Tab-separated table of C-alpha atoms (C1' of nucleotides) in Angstrom:
chain	number	residue	atom	x	y	z
V	1	UNK	CA	-27.714	-3.442	-1.318
V	2	UNK	CA	-31.396	-2.589	-2.121
V	3	UNK	CA	-32.671	-1.622	-5.647
V	4	UNK	CA	-35.737	0.599	-6.184
V	5	UNK	CA	-38.333	-1.845	-5.204
V	6	UNK	CA	-36.768	-1.938	-1.699
V	7	UNK	CA	-36.928	1.644	-1.264
V	8	UNK	CA	-40.509	1.751	-2.272
V	9	UNK	CA	-41.443	-0.880	0.208
V	10	UNK	CA	-39.886	1.193	2.815
V	11	UNK	CA	-41.496	4.305	1.793
V	12	UNK	CA	-44.868	2.398	2.243
V	13	UNK	CA	-43.721	1.200	5.440
V	14	UNK	CA	-43.024	4.666	6.754
V	15	UNK	CA	-46.377	5.809	5.506
V	16	UNK	CA	-48.196	3.054	7.176
V	17	UNK	CA	-46.446	3.162	10.625
V	18	UNK	CA	-45.277	6.790	11.139
V	19	UNK	CA	-47.008	9.142	8.913
V	20	UNK	CA	-49.102	11.452	11.162
V	21	UNK	CA	-47.119	10.618	14.054
V	22	UNK	CA	-44.838	12.877	15.969
V	23	UNK	CA	-41.436	11.405	16.202
V	24	UNK	CA	-38.559	11.540	18.564
V	25	UNK	CA	-35.372	11.691	16.547
V	26	UNK	CA	-32.021	10.926	17.585
V	27	UNK	CA	-28.537	9.637	16.551
V	28	UNK	CA	-27.296	7.037	19.004
V	29	UNK	CA	-24.057	6.731	16.758
V	30	UNK	CA	-23.589	10.536	16.869
V	31	UNK	CA	-22.811	11.157	13.425
V	32	UNK	CA	-26.171	12.642	12.842
V	33	UNK	CA	-26.732	14.794	15.939
V	34	UNK	CA	-27.121	17.989	14.150
V	35	UNK	CA	-29.895	16.744	11.651
V	36	UNK	CA	-31.615	14.670	14.433
V	37	UNK	CA	-31.958	17.808	16.544
V	38	UNK	CA	-33.585	19.592	13.494
V	39	UNK	CA	-36.201	16.895	13.190
V	40	UNK	CA	-36.817	15.934	16.809
V	41	UNK	CA	-40.416	16.195	17.960
V	42	UNK	CA	-41.868	17.082	14.496
V	43	UNK	CA	-44.731	15.444	12.724
V	44	UNK	CA	-43.896	13.115	9.936
V	45	UNK	CA	-46.276	14.181	7.058
V	46	UNK	CA	-45.512	11.613	4.296
V	47	UNK	CA	-43.007	9.300	2.950
V	48	UNK	CA	-41.920	8.819	-0.666
V	49	UNK	CA	-39.385	7.179	-2.835
V	50	UNK	CA	-37.847	8.108	-6.254
V	51	UNK	CA	-35.554	5.234	-7.513
V	52	UNK	CA	-33.206	4.445	-4.706
V	53	UNK	CA	-33.786	7.749	-2.838
V	54	UNK	CA	-36.126	7.821	0.107
V	55	UNK	CA	-37.791	11.048	1.318
V	56	UNK	CA	-39.478	11.626	4.812
V	57	UNK	CA	-41.312	14.902	4.873
V	58	UNK	CA	-41.541	16.467	8.317
V	59	UNK	CA	-43.754	19.506	9.167
V	60	UNK	CA	-42.099	22.780	8.720
V	61	UNK	CA	-40.662	21.844	5.316
V	62	UNK	CA	-37.857	19.732	6.537
V	63	UNK	CA	-37.052	16.627	4.490
V	64	UNK	CA	-34.941	13.731	5.827
V	65	UNK	CA	-33.265	12.273	2.467
V	66	UNK	CA	-31.759	8.670	2.827
V	67	UNK	CA	-29.771	6.615	0.293
V	68	UNK	CA	-28.998	3.175	1.655
V	69	UNK	CA	-26.024	2.760	-0.675
V	70	UNK	CA	-24.262	-0.529	-0.488
V	71	UNK	CA	-24.889	-1.608	3.228
V	72	UNK	CA	-27.590	0.468	4.410
V	73	UNK	CA	-30.714	-1.035	6.213
V	74	UNK	CA	-33.503	0.178	8.265
V	75	UNK	CA	-34.799	-2.109	11.090
V	76	UNK	CA	-38.303	-1.802	12.605
V	77	UNK	CA	-40.068	-2.844	15.858
V	78	UNK	CA	-42.963	-1.953	18.012
V	79	UNK	CA	-46.056	-2.991	19.824
V	80	UNK	CA	-49.196	-4.766	18.340
V	81	UNK	CA	-50.469	-1.564	16.854
V	82	UNK	CA	-47.184	-0.969	15.033
V	83	UNK	CA	-46.978	-4.505	13.890
V	84	UNK	CA	-50.450	-4.672	12.704
V	85	UNK	CA	-49.855	-1.554	10.295
V	86	UNK	CA	-46.421	-2.920	9.176
V	87	UNK	CA	-45.926	-4.578	5.895
V	88	UNK	CA	-42.201	-5.800	6.246
V	89	UNK	CA	-42.298	-8.794	8.499
V	90	UNK	CA	-39.704	-11.496	9.005
V	91	UNK	CA	-37.377	-13.004	7.812
V	92	UNK	CA	-35.085	-10.301	6.937
V	93	UNK	CA	-35.223	-8.658	3.504
V	94	UNK	CA	-32.590	-6.585	1.835
V	95	UNK	CA	-32.491	-3.196	3.388
V	96	UNK	CA	-35.356	-3.851	5.738
V	97	UNK	CA	-35.948	-5.894	8.868
V	98	UNK	CA	-38.369	-6.336	11.614
V	99	UNK	CA	-36.252	-8.716	13.720
V	100	UNK	CA	-33.095	-7.735	15.749
V	101	UNK	CA	-29.756	-9.093	14.815
V	102	UNK	CA	-29.861	-11.658	17.652
V	103	UNK	CA	-32.909	-13.215	15.914
V	104	UNK	CA	-35.116	-12.335	18.830
V	105	UNK	CA	-38.296	-10.374	17.973
V	106	UNK	CA	-38.833	-7.640	20.274
V	107	UNK	CA	-42.405	-6.787	20.998
V	108	UNK	CA	-43.493	-3.650	22.729
V	109	UNK	CA	-42.954	0.029	21.714
V	110	UNK	CA	-39.739	0.566	23.634
V	111	UNK	CA	-36.758	0.249	21.213
V	112	UNK	CA	-33.915	-1.914	22.310
V	113	UNK	CA	-30.466	-0.496	23.315
V	114	UNK	CA	-28.727	0.642	20.080
V	115	UNK	CA	-26.944	-2.148	18.472
V	116	UNK	CA	-23.787	-1.155	16.527
V	117	UNK	CA	-23.675	2.137	14.639
V	118	UNK	CA	-27.344	3.548	14.618
V	119	UNK	CA	-27.100	6.713	12.497
V	120	UNK	CA	-30.827	7.676	13.025
V	121	UNK	CA	-33.307	6.338	15.464
V	122	UNK	CA	-37.015	7.486	15.074
V	123	UNK	CA	-39.419	6.555	17.863
V	124	UNK	CA	-43.205	7.024	17.796
V	125	UNK	CA	-45.886	6.197	20.420
V	126	UNK	CA	-45.974	2.612	19.089
V	127	UNK	CA	-42.689	1.748	17.381
V	128	UNK	CA	-39.258	2.613	16.352
V	129	UNK	CA	-36.953	2.560	13.188
V	130	UNK	CA	-33.087	2.326	13.318
V	131	UNK	CA	-31.003	3.303	10.235
V	132	UNK	CA	-27.511	1.819	9.832
V	133	UNK	CA	-24.797	2.025	7.004
V	134	UNK	CA	-26.678	4.478	4.915
V	135	UNK	CA	-24.385	6.352	2.398
V	136	UNK	CA	-26.590	9.379	2.462
V	137	UNK	CA	-28.677	10.701	5.422
V	138	UNK	CA	-29.296	14.459	5.298
V	139	UNK	CA	-31.850	16.904	6.247
V	140	UNK	CA	-32.806	19.212	3.313
V	141	UNK	CA	-35.350	21.900	2.429
V	142	UNK	CA	-38.127	20.801	0.058
V	143	UNK	CA	-36.521	22.628	-2.735
V	144	UNK	CA	-33.192	20.739	-2.216
V	145	UNK	CA	-35.178	17.473	-2.151
V	146	UNK	CA	-36.861	18.429	-5.260
V	147	UNK	CA	-33.601	19.205	-7.015
V	148	UNK	CA	-32.402	15.686	-6.168
V	149	UNK	CA	-35.559	14.301	-7.840
V	150	UNK	CA	-35.177	16.543	-10.791
V	151	UNK	CA	-31.770	15.000	-11.594
V	152	UNK	CA	-33.093	11.559	-11.622
V	153	UNK	CA	-34.611	9.654	-14.665
V	154	UNK	CA	-38.208	8.304	-14.508
V	155	UNK	CA	-38.973	5.616	-11.991
V	156	UNK	CA	-40.720	2.659	-13.176
V	157	UNK	CA	-42.299	2.363	-9.792
V	158	UNK	CA	-43.780	5.863	-9.919
V	159	UNK	CA	-47.071	4.400	-10.842
V	160	UNK	CA	-47.360	2.895	-7.575
V	161	UNK	CA	-47.892	6.171	-5.821
V	162	UNK	CA	-48.828	8.427	-8.836
V	163	UNK	CA	-51.302	8.558	-11.833
V	164	UNK	CA	-51.290	6.478	-14.931
V	165	UNK	CA	-50.461	9.582	-16.997
V	166	UNK	CA	-47.145	9.713	-14.983
V	167	UNK	CA	-46.409	6.147	-16.043
V	168	UNK	CA	-46.967	7.002	-19.663
V	169	UNK	CA	-44.862	10.029	-19.578
V	170	UNK	CA	-42.116	7.924	-17.728
V	171	UNK	CA	-42.094	5.597	-20.666
V	172	UNK	CA	-41.532	8.305	-23.064
V	173	UNK	CA	-38.968	10.009	-20.961
V	174	UNK	CA	-37.190	6.682	-20.599
V	175	UNK	CA	-36.903	6.032	-24.303
V	176	UNK	CA	-35.713	9.525	-24.954
V	177	UNK	CA	-32.905	9.229	-22.423
V	178	UNK	CA	-32.013	5.670	-23.525
V	179	UNK	CA	-31.833	6.154	-27.139
V	180	UNK	CA	-30.047	9.687	-27.114
V	181	UNK	CA	-26.684	8.008	-26.096
V	182	UNK	CA	-24.367	5.554	-27.886
V	183	UNK	CA	-23.343	4.101	-24.454
V	184	UNK	CA	-23.966	0.348	-24.086
V	185	UNK	CA	-27.440	-0.266	-22.846
V	186	UNK	CA	-26.000	-2.289	-19.841
V	187	UNK	CA	-24.536	0.944	-18.588
V	188	UNK	CA	-27.518	3.138	-19.459
V	189	UNK	CA	-29.737	0.962	-17.373
V	190	UNK	CA	-27.516	1.340	-14.222
V	191	UNK	CA	-27.499	5.235	-14.832
V	192	UNK	CA	-29.863	6.693	-12.434
V	193	UNK	CA	-30.325	9.748	-14.733
V	194	UNK	CA	-31.706	7.413	-17.492
V	195	UNK	CA	-34.059	5.455	-15.385
V	196	UNK	CA	-34.184	5.534	-11.504
V	197	UNK	CA	-34.285	2.454	-9.251
V	198	UNK	CA	-32.670	-0.381	-11.404
V	199	UNK	CA	-29.618	-1.979	-9.974
V	200	UNK	CA	-27.231	-4.822	-10.877
V	201	UNK	CA	-29.797	-7.649	-10.405
V	202	UNK	CA	-32.717	-6.009	-12.365
V	203	UNK	CA	-30.179	-4.767	-15.036
V	204	UNK	CA	-29.015	-8.207	-15.809
V	205	UNK	CA	-32.387	-9.759	-15.533
V	206	UNK	CA	-34.434	-7.214	-17.708
V	207	UNK	CA	-31.812	-7.356	-20.439
V	208	UNK	CA	-32.031	-11.241	-20.468
V	209	UNK	CA	-35.910	-10.990	-20.458
V	210	UNK	CA	-35.693	-8.687	-23.437
V	211	UNK	CA	-33.150	-10.810	-25.170
V	212	UNK	CA	-30.895	-7.644	-25.522
V	213	UNK	CA	-27.170	-7.825	-25.925
V	214	UNK	CA	-25.518	-5.860	-23.085
V	215	UNK	CA	-23.146	-4.117	-25.677
V	216	UNK	CA	-25.949	-2.764	-27.780
V	217	UNK	CA	-25.699	1.036	-27.922
V	218	UNK	CA	-28.844	2.828	-26.533
V	219	UNK	CA	-29.138	4.676	-29.784
V	220	UNK	CA	-29.538	1.241	-31.626
V	221	UNK	CA	-32.339	0.096	-29.490
V	222	UNK	CA	-35.463	0.111	-31.630
V	223	UNK	CA	-38.104	2.491	-29.940
V	224	UNK	CA	-40.597	-0.306	-29.750
V	225	UNK	CA	-37.906	-2.490	-27.949
V	226	UNK	CA	-37.050	0.382	-25.548
V	227	UNK	CA	-40.803	0.684	-24.778
V	228	UNK	CA	-41.360	-2.894	-24.066
V	229	UNK	CA	-38.227	-2.848	-21.728
V	230	UNK	CA	-39.868	-0.215	-19.755
V	231	UNK	CA	-43.096	-2.005	-19.469
V	232	UNK	CA	-41.253	-4.993	-18.313
V	233	UNK	CA	-39.321	-2.926	-15.720
V	234	UNK	CA	-42.666	-1.678	-14.324
V	235	UNK	CA	-43.943	-5.256	-14.184
V	236	UNK	CA	-40.927	-6.959	-12.734
V	237	UNK	CA	-40.193	-4.165	-10.215
V	238	UNK	CA	-43.857	-3.876	-9.154
V	239	UNK	CA	-43.602	-7.589	-8.481
V	240	UNK	CA	-40.426	-6.901	-6.375
V	241	UNK	CA	-42.466	-4.469	-4.251
V	242	UNK	CA	-45.163	-7.112	-3.610
V	243	UNK	CA	-42.640	-10.059	-2.948
V	244	UNK	CA	-39.840	-8.019	-1.061
V	245	UNK	CA	-37.468	-10.027	-3.271
V	246	UNK	CA	-36.274	-9.843	-6.819
V	247	UNK	CA	-37.906	-12.868	-8.794
V	248	UNK	CA	-37.723	-12.686	-12.480
V	249	UNK	CA	-37.869	-16.293	-13.772
V	250	UNK	CA	-41.162	-17.560	-15.059
V	251	UNK	CA	-43.079	-19.798	-12.578
V	252	UNK	CA	-42.952	-22.796	-15.051
V	253	UNK	CA	-39.244	-22.935	-14.524
V	254	UNK	CA	-39.488	-23.425	-10.770
V	255	UNK	CA	-38.861	-27.100	-9.885
V	256	UNK	CA	-40.554	-27.248	-6.722
V	257	UNK	CA	-43.975	-27.288	-8.185
V	258	UNK	CA	-46.882	-25.018	-7.316
V	259	UNK	CA	-45.384	-22.533	-4.911
V	260	UNK	CA	-46.085	-18.776	-4.525
V	261	UNK	CA	-42.390	-18.157	-4.709
V	262	UNK	CA	-39.399	-19.904	-5.906
V	263	UNK	CA	-36.321	-20.978	-3.850
V	264	UNK	CA	-33.447	-18.484	-4.152
V	265	UNK	CA	-31.402	-20.518	-6.541
V	266	UNK	CA	-34.237	-20.376	-9.164
V	267	UNK	CA	-35.145	-16.751	-8.829
V	268	UNK	CA	-32.938	-15.298	-11.529
V	269	UNK	CA	-32.013	-16.099	-15.181
V	270	UNK	CA	-28.416	-14.916	-15.207
V	271	UNK	CA	-27.593	-12.900	-12.077
V	272	UNK	CA	-24.963	-14.642	-10.099
V	273	UNK	CA	-25.154	-17.722	-12.513
V	274	UNK	CA	-21.820	-17.411	-14.272
V	275	UNK	CA	-20.834	-20.713	-15.749
V	276	UNK	CA	-24.005	-22.381	-15.079
V	277	UNK	CA	-26.289	-23.357	-18.111
V	278	UNK	CA	-28.685	-20.821	-19.379
V	279	UNK	CA	-32.156	-21.743	-18.253
V	280	UNK	CA	-33.415	-21.395	-21.690
V	281	UNK	CA	-30.732	-22.644	-24.119
V	282	UNK	CA	-28.126	-24.303	-21.815
V	283	UNK	CA	-25.123	-22.198	-22.903
V	284	UNK	CA	-22.838	-21.202	-19.842
V	285	UNK	CA	-23.767	-17.919	-18.421
V	286	UNK	CA	-21.070	-15.211	-19.140
V	287	UNK	CA	-19.648	-12.828	-16.571
V	288	UNK	CA	-17.729	-9.568	-17.267
V	289	UNK	CA	-16.609	-6.473	-15.284
V	290	UNK	CA	-18.177	-3.315	-16.142
V	291	UNK	CA	-17.308	-0.159	-14.467
V	292	UNK	CA	-16.525	-2.121	-11.317
V	293	UNK	CA	-19.886	-4.000	-11.351
V	294	UNK	CA	-20.442	-7.566	-12.304
V	295	UNK	CA	-22.517	-8.113	-15.511
V	296	UNK	CA	-24.085	-11.375	-16.263
V	297	UNK	CA	-25.597	-12.427	-19.608
V	298	UNK	CA	-26.150	-15.296	-22.096
V	299	UNK	CA	-24.313	-14.869	-25.329
V	300	UNK	CA	-26.714	-17.220	-27.158
V	301	UNK	CA	-29.991	-15.835	-25.958
V	302	UNK	CA	-29.061	-12.195	-25.852
V	303	UNK	CA	-28.306	-11.350	-29.534
V	304	UNK	CA	-30.432	-8.507	-30.513
X	1	DA	C1'	-11.079	-16.290	13.747
X	2	DT	C1'	-10.554	-14.509	9.151
X	3	DA	C1'	-11.607	-13.414	4.387
X	4	DC	C1'	-14.501	-12.522	0.996
X	5	DT	C1'	-18.646	-10.648	-1.055
X	6	DA	C1'	-22.832	-7.593	-2.046
X	7	DT	C1'	-29.125	-5.529	-5.125
X	8	DG	C1'	-24.418	1.569	-4.722
X	9	DT	C1'	-22.423	6.064	-5.332
X	10	DT	C1'	-18.968	9.643	-4.956
X	11	DA	C1'	-14.588	11.739	-4.758
X	12	DA	C1'	-9.957	11.447	-5.636
X	13	DT	C1'	-6.349	9.858	-9.062
S	1	DT	C1'	-9.793	3.450	-13.019
S	2	DT	C1'	-9.508	3.045	-8.075
S	3	DA	C1'	-10.464	3.832	-3.373
S	4	DA	C1'	-13.472	4.961	0.190
S	5	DC	C1'	-17.638	4.360	2.672
S	6	DC	C1'	-17.608	0.709	6.874
S	7	DT	C1'	-22.741	-3.511	7.409
S	8	DA	C1'	-23.631	-8.224	7.501
S	9	DG	C1'	-24.175	-12.612	5.540
S	10	DT	C1'	-21.598	-16.406	3.877
S	11	DA	C1'	-17.465	-18.962	2.995
S	12	DT	C1'	-12.745	-20.338	4.361
S	13	DT	C1'	-9.137	-21.432	7.539
DNA sequence: ATACTATGTTAAT
DNA sequence: TTAACCTAGTATT
């Protein structure tokens, strides 16, 4: 259930704890025996993310590409060296965890017996990572992995690992791809070929923050509005990478006073708030089904 | 115990 | 447009 910010956090985690390490790769569940055998014993060179796609580059030109889909998650554990380098931490966050399902932290490098269907297990000298429930998990050549990247739209979080020039070109590319089509903007934001990494929460929240009506055709979005939307995505999703949660509301709206982060029920403007009063104008938040996903918005605030 | 839901995508219809 | 994927947290019985 993760959006792009979670995958970027995972890429950073793999870079921090496994890059430069030789990894034992297995598939306790069995469904990935073939791919695991290809990677077993190789050095992990680097980890990266583009939108919701995670790429682990191994020596010899083999790339493990993972998409968590709806239920996928990575779980990590290890000794003090591992924990010291790790940036995940408990409690469990969407798509990433450092605590076993029984709630007992497991110190030490030795991985626990596989719990449930572990598609892939990576083990280094200091720690381990288990993958469950992913919709995609394949070993590819660098060219195949690049072909996947090439199909995707620009990633608002690309600036995290790349140059400012890349971010600027990402903005222009986003505006081009968004305003080229008459499809409603609510659909375009979910289209990974228009912009990579936005999911159902950021879609709803970014549209609210921009005061944009979901039904507005992409072609009718003023260029300046589209640029501002991109800039807000960079900002909001960057914050998501730091927090490990999607928090889009202004801190002034948090009732619990000065706190670094709000309670979960104050983190969003409209997502999962159907029927509840809009935090800005009080109008009940609307809910509609769009292409099998739930769309939340305020009919009064989002009029442009 | 059982049902329902979810921050996603693809393939079949 | 719908089903499938097949995990895990939360709500309901």
